[in-house]
PDB file of C-alpha atoms in Angstrom:
ATOM      1  CA  UNK P1417      -2.392   4.183 -18.418  1.00  0.00           C
ATOM      2  CA  UNK P1418      -0.263   2.066 -16.077  1.00  0.00           C
ATOM      3  CA  UNK P1419       0.403  -1.596 -16.177  1.00  0.00           C
ATOM      4  CA  UNK P1420      -0.953  -3.587 -13.377  1.00  0.00           C
ATOM      5  CA  UNK P1421       1.090  -6.378 -11.606  1.00  0.00           C
ATOM      6  CA  UNK P1422       0.128  -8.886  -9.144  1.00  0.00           C
ATOM      7  CA  UNK P1423       3.281  -9.845  -7.179  1.00  0.00           C
ATOM      8  CA  UNK P1424       3.854 -12.670  -5.089  1.00  0.00           C
ATOM      9  CA  UNK P1425       6.429 -12.370  -2.364  1.00  0.00           C
ATOM     10  CA  UNK P1426       7.206 -13.257   1.255  1.00  0.00           C
ATOM     11  CA  UNK P1427       6.633 -10.449   3.657  1.00  0.00           C
ATOM     12  CA  UNK P1428      10.388 -10.269   4.740  1.00  0.00           C
ATOM     13  CA  UNK P1429      11.370  -7.212   6.875  1.00  0.00           C
ATOM     14  CA  UNK P1430      13.394  -5.907   3.806  1.00  0.00           C
ATOM     15  CA  UNK P1431      10.134  -6.011   1.498  1.00  0.00           C
ATOM     16  CA  UNK P1432       7.792  -4.367   4.129  1.00  0.00           C
ATOM     17  CA  UNK P1433       8.178  -1.095   2.469  1.00  0.00           C
ATOM     18  CA  UNK P1434       6.690  -2.701  -0.792  1.00  0.00           C
ATOM     19  CA  UNK P1435       3.669  -4.066   0.867  1.00  0.00           C
ATOM     20  CA  UNK P1436       2.904  -0.984   2.795  1.00  0.00           C
ATOM     21  CA  UNK P1437       3.192   1.061  -0.043  1.00  0.00           C
ATOM     22  CA  UNK P1438       6.280   3.131   0.958  1.00  0.00           C
ATOM     23  CA  UNK P1439       8.157   2.363  -2.095  1.00  0.00           C
ATOM     24  CA  UNK P1440       6.583   1.730  -5.344  1.00  0.00           C
ATOM     25  CA  UNK P1441       7.364   0.603  -8.888  1.00  0.00           C
ATOM     26  CA  UNK P1442       7.663   3.550 -11.215  1.00  0.00           C
ATOM     27  CA  UNK P1443       5.137   3.342 -13.833  1.00  0.00           C
ATOM     28  CA  UNK P1444       3.358   0.221 -12.511  1.00  0.00           C
ATOM     29  CA  UNK P1445       0.362  -0.328 -10.605  1.00  0.00           C
ATOM     30  CA  UNK P1446       1.264  -3.111  -7.980  1.00  0.00           C
ATOM     31  CA  UNK P1447      -0.563  -5.421  -5.983  1.00  0.00           C
ATOM     32  CA  UNK P1448       1.507  -7.341  -3.483  1.00  0.00           C
ATOM     33  CA  UNK P1449       0.527 -10.597  -2.068  1.00  0.00           C
ATOM     34  CA  UNK P1450       2.155 -12.800   0.572  1.00  0.00           C
ATOM     35  CA  UNK P1451       1.516 -16.173   2.124  1.00  0.00           C
ATOM     36  CA  UNK P1452       2.273 -17.957   5.355  1.00  0.00           C
ATOM     37  CA  UNK P1453       4.973 -20.231   3.574  1.00  0.00           C
ATOM     38  CA  UNK P1454       7.434 -18.895   0.996  1.00  0.00           C
ATOM     39  CA  UNK P1455       6.597 -22.413  -0.800  1.00  0.00           C
ATOM     40  CA  UNK P1456       2.786 -21.221  -1.104  1.00  0.00           C
ATOM     41  CA  UNK P1457       4.176 -18.471  -3.150  1.00  0.00           C
ATOM     42  CA  UNK P1458       5.843 -20.593  -5.652  1.00  0.00           C
ATOM     43  CA  UNK P1459       2.662 -22.891  -6.046  1.00  0.00           C
ATOM     44  CA  UNK P1460       0.729 -19.584  -6.683  1.00  0.00           C
ATOM     45  CA  UNK P1461       3.115 -18.754  -9.201  1.00  0.00           C
ATOM     46  CA  UNK P1462       2.612 -22.002 -10.850  1.00  0.00           C
ATOM     47  CA  UNK P1463      -1.020 -21.911 -10.523  1.00  0.00           C
ATOM     48  CA  UNK P1464      -1.015 -18.748 -12.540  1.00  0.00           C
ATOM     49  CA  UNK P1465      -2.116 -16.350  -9.474  1.00  0.00           C
ATOM     50  CA  UNK P1466       0.641 -13.763  -9.872  1.00  0.00           C
ATOM     51  CA  UNK P1467       2.331 -12.141 -12.836  1.00  0.00           C
ATOM     52  CA  UNK P1468       5.595 -11.938 -11.019  1.00  0.00           C
ATOM     53  CA  UNK P1469       6.713 -13.849  -7.986  1.00  0.00           C
ATOM     54  CA  UNK P1470       9.615 -14.947  -5.890  1.00  0.00           C
ATOM     55  CA  UNK P1471      10.555 -18.296  -6.822  1.00  0.00           C
ATOM     56  CA  UNK P1472      13.024 -20.684  -5.639  1.00  0.00           C
ATOM     57  CA  UNK P1473      15.961 -21.492  -7.933  1.00  0.00           C
ATOM     58  CA  UNK P1474      15.447 -25.435  -7.700  1.00  0.00           C
ATOM     59  CA  UNK P1475      11.907 -24.576  -8.469  1.00  0.00           C
ATOM     60  CA  UNK P1476      12.630 -22.532 -11.546  1.00  0.00           C
ATOM     61  CA  UNK P1477      15.395 -25.293 -12.895  1.00  0.00           C
ATOM     62  CA  UNK P1478      13.018 -27.711 -12.542  1.00  0.00           C
ATOM     63  CA  UNK P1479      10.670 -26.208 -15.377  1.00  0.00           C
ATOM     64  CA  UNK P1480      13.541 -26.635 -17.824  1.00  0.00           C
ATOM     65  CA  UNK P1481      12.306 -30.466 -18.234  1.00  0.00           C
ATOM     66  CA  UNK P1482       8.841 -29.113 -19.639  1.00  0.00           C
ATOM     67  CA  UNK P1483       8.473 -28.604 -23.522  1.00  0.00           C
ATOM     68  CA  UNK P1484       7.614 -25.118 -23.067  1.00  0.00           C
ATOM     69  CA  UNK P1485       8.841 -23.520 -19.701  1.00  0.00           C
ATOM     70  CA  UNK P1486       6.779 -21.139 -18.476  1.00  0.00           C
ATOM     71  CA  UNK P1487       8.939 -18.546 -16.723  1.00  0.00           C
ATOM     72  CA  UNK P1488      11.965 -16.114 -17.335  1.00  0.00           C
ATOM     73  CA  UNK P1489      14.229 -15.310 -14.469  1.00  0.00           C
ATOM     74  CA  UNK P1490      15.103 -12.267 -13.204  1.00  0.00           C
ATOM     75  CA  UNK P1491      18.160 -11.512 -11.142  1.00  0.00           C
ATOM     76  CA  UNK P1492      16.198 -10.448  -8.057  1.00  0.00           C
ATOM     77  CA  UNK P1493      17.140 -12.045  -4.856  1.00  0.00           C
ATOM     78  CA  UNK P1494      14.659 -11.023  -1.773  1.00  0.00           C
ATOM     79  CA  UNK P1495      16.014 -13.984   0.123  1.00  0.00           C
ATOM     80  CA  UNK P1496      19.730 -14.494   0.618  1.00  0.00           C
ATOM     81  CA  UNK P1497      20.920 -16.664   3.465  1.00  0.00           C
ATOM     82  CA  UNK P1498      24.192 -18.197   4.429  1.00  0.00           C
ATOM     83  CA  UNK P1499      23.195 -21.828   4.038  1.00  0.00           C
ATOM     84  CA  UNK P1500      26.212 -22.940   6.178  1.00  0.00           C
ATOM     85  CA  UNK P1501      24.035 -21.909   9.286  1.00  0.00           C
ATOM     86  CA  UNK P1502      21.007 -24.514   8.045  1.00  0.00           C
ATOM     87  CA  UNK P1503      22.466 -27.475   9.273  1.00  0.00           C
ATOM     88  CA  UNK P1504      21.337 -28.491  12.775  1.00  0.00           C
ATOM     89  CA  UNK P1505      22.679 -31.975  14.710  1.00  0.00           C
ATOM     90  CA  UNK P1506      21.478 -33.771  17.685  1.00  0.00           C
ATOM     91  CA  UNK P1507      23.777 -32.857  20.449  1.00  0.00           C
ATOM     92  CA  UNK P1508      23.453 -36.469  21.727  1.00  0.00           C
ATOM     93  CA  UNK P1509      24.434 -38.257  18.655  1.00  0.00           C
ATOM     94  CA  UNK P1510      28.447 -37.902  18.741  1.00  0.00           C
ATOM     95  CA  UNK P1511      28.546 -35.618  15.769  1.00  0.00           C
ATOM     96  CA  UNK P1512      31.357 -33.393  16.018  1.00  0.00           C
ATOM     97  CA  UNK P1513      32.282 -32.184  12.499  1.00  0.00           C
ATOM     98  CA  UNK P1514      30.766 -32.572   9.287  1.00  0.00           C
ATOM     99  CA  UNK P1515      32.595 -35.618   7.990  1.00  0.00           C
ATOM    100  CA  UNK P1516      30.697 -37.440  10.865  1.00  0.00           C
ATOM    101  CA  UNK P1517      27.627 -36.997   8.969  1.00  0.00           C
ATOM    102  CA  UNK P1518      28.474 -39.961   6.464  1.00  0.00           C
ATOM    103  CA  UNK P1519      26.500 -43.185   7.244  1.00  0.00           C
ATOM    104  CA  UNK P1520      23.846 -40.795   9.303  1.00  0.00           C
ATOM    105  CA  UNK P1521      20.198 -40.489   8.925  1.00  0.00           C
ATOM    106  CA  UNK P1522      19.699 -36.768   7.739  1.00  0.00           C
ATOM    107  CA  UNK P1523      16.206 -35.100   7.702  1.00  0.00           C
ATOM    108  CA  UNK P1524      15.194 -32.087   5.748  1.00  0.00           C
ATOM    109  CA  UNK P1525      12.534 -29.706   6.284  1.00  0.00           C
ATOM    110  CA  UNK P1526       9.403 -29.571   3.919  1.00  0.00           C
ATOM    111  CA  UNK P1527      10.514 -30.805   0.382  1.00  0.00           C
ATOM    112  CA  UNK P1528      13.658 -32.671  -0.584  1.00  0.00           C
ATOM    113  CA  UNK P1529      15.222 -30.600  -3.204  1.00  0.00           C
ATOM    114  CA  UNK P1530      14.290 -27.192  -2.082  1.00  0.00           C
ATOM    115  CA  UNK P1531      16.749 -24.311  -2.195  1.00  0.00           C
ATOM    116  CA  UNK P1532      17.280 -24.439   1.516  1.00  0.00           C
ATOM    117  CA  UNK P1533      18.197 -28.278   1.265  1.00  0.00           C
ATOM    118  CA  UNK P1534      20.164 -28.183  -1.877  1.00  0.00           C
ATOM    119  CA  UNK P1535      22.726 -25.892  -0.873  1.00  0.00           C
ATOM    120  CA  UNK P1536      23.716 -27.522   2.345  1.00  0.00           C
ATOM    121  CA  UNK P1537      23.963 -30.937   0.256  1.00  0.00           C
ATOM    122  CA  UNK P1538      26.336 -29.212  -2.133  1.00  0.00           C
ATOM    123  CA  UNK P1539      28.509 -27.481   0.784  1.00  0.00           C
ATOM    124  CA  UNK P1540      28.687 -30.930   2.581  1.00  0.00           C
ATOM    125  CA  UNK P1541      29.758 -32.552  -0.597  1.00  0.00           C
ATOM    126  CA  UNK P1542      31.941 -29.805  -1.840  1.00  0.00           C
ATOM    127  CA  UNK P1543      33.611 -28.869   1.190  1.00  0.00           C
ATOM    128  CA  UNK P1544      33.614 -31.866   3.492  1.00  0.00           C
ATOM    129  CA  UNK P1545      33.326 -34.722   0.849  1.00  0.00           C
ATOM    130  CA  UNK P1546      29.957 -36.074   2.293  1.00  0.00           C
ATOM    131  CA  UNK P1547      27.619 -36.936  -0.444  1.00  0.00           C
ATOM    132  CA  UNK P1548      23.804 -37.571  -0.140  1.00  0.00           C
ATOM    133  CA  UNK P1549      24.479 -41.190  -1.398  1.00  0.00           C
ATOM    134  CA  UNK P1550      26.511 -41.720   1.917  1.00  0.00           C
ATOM    135  CA  UNK P1551      23.575 -40.686   3.942  1.00  0.00           C
ATOM    136  CA  UNK P1552      20.182 -41.860   4.642  1.00  0.00           C
TER     137      UNK P1552
END
């Protein structure tokens, strides 16, 4: 008898073989589920729909505030991106270098404090001295 796990993950090109069954998990019967947005998978994990799921680091760290943190992290990274490439500027705004962002209004896709937004804020702060409190 094998263990069954329902696994929530985004259907990236590099996870396709897990979803279509070309690659399996030895000794485990798996059901892979995905969603239109990776944050929907995070929500599904919080709601108990998955036994194992991809989960953003910033979401995981927030569970430490709970009396009984419900998750254990495994060092598996299905989505790794070079976050320096996640900052876009209006070409008419006169912004030519990262330091020009100080005093400017900066938008963030989806949720303030998600992984893709936390990394650029840290990079701007650590590498260019532009901290969130200097921006709107």
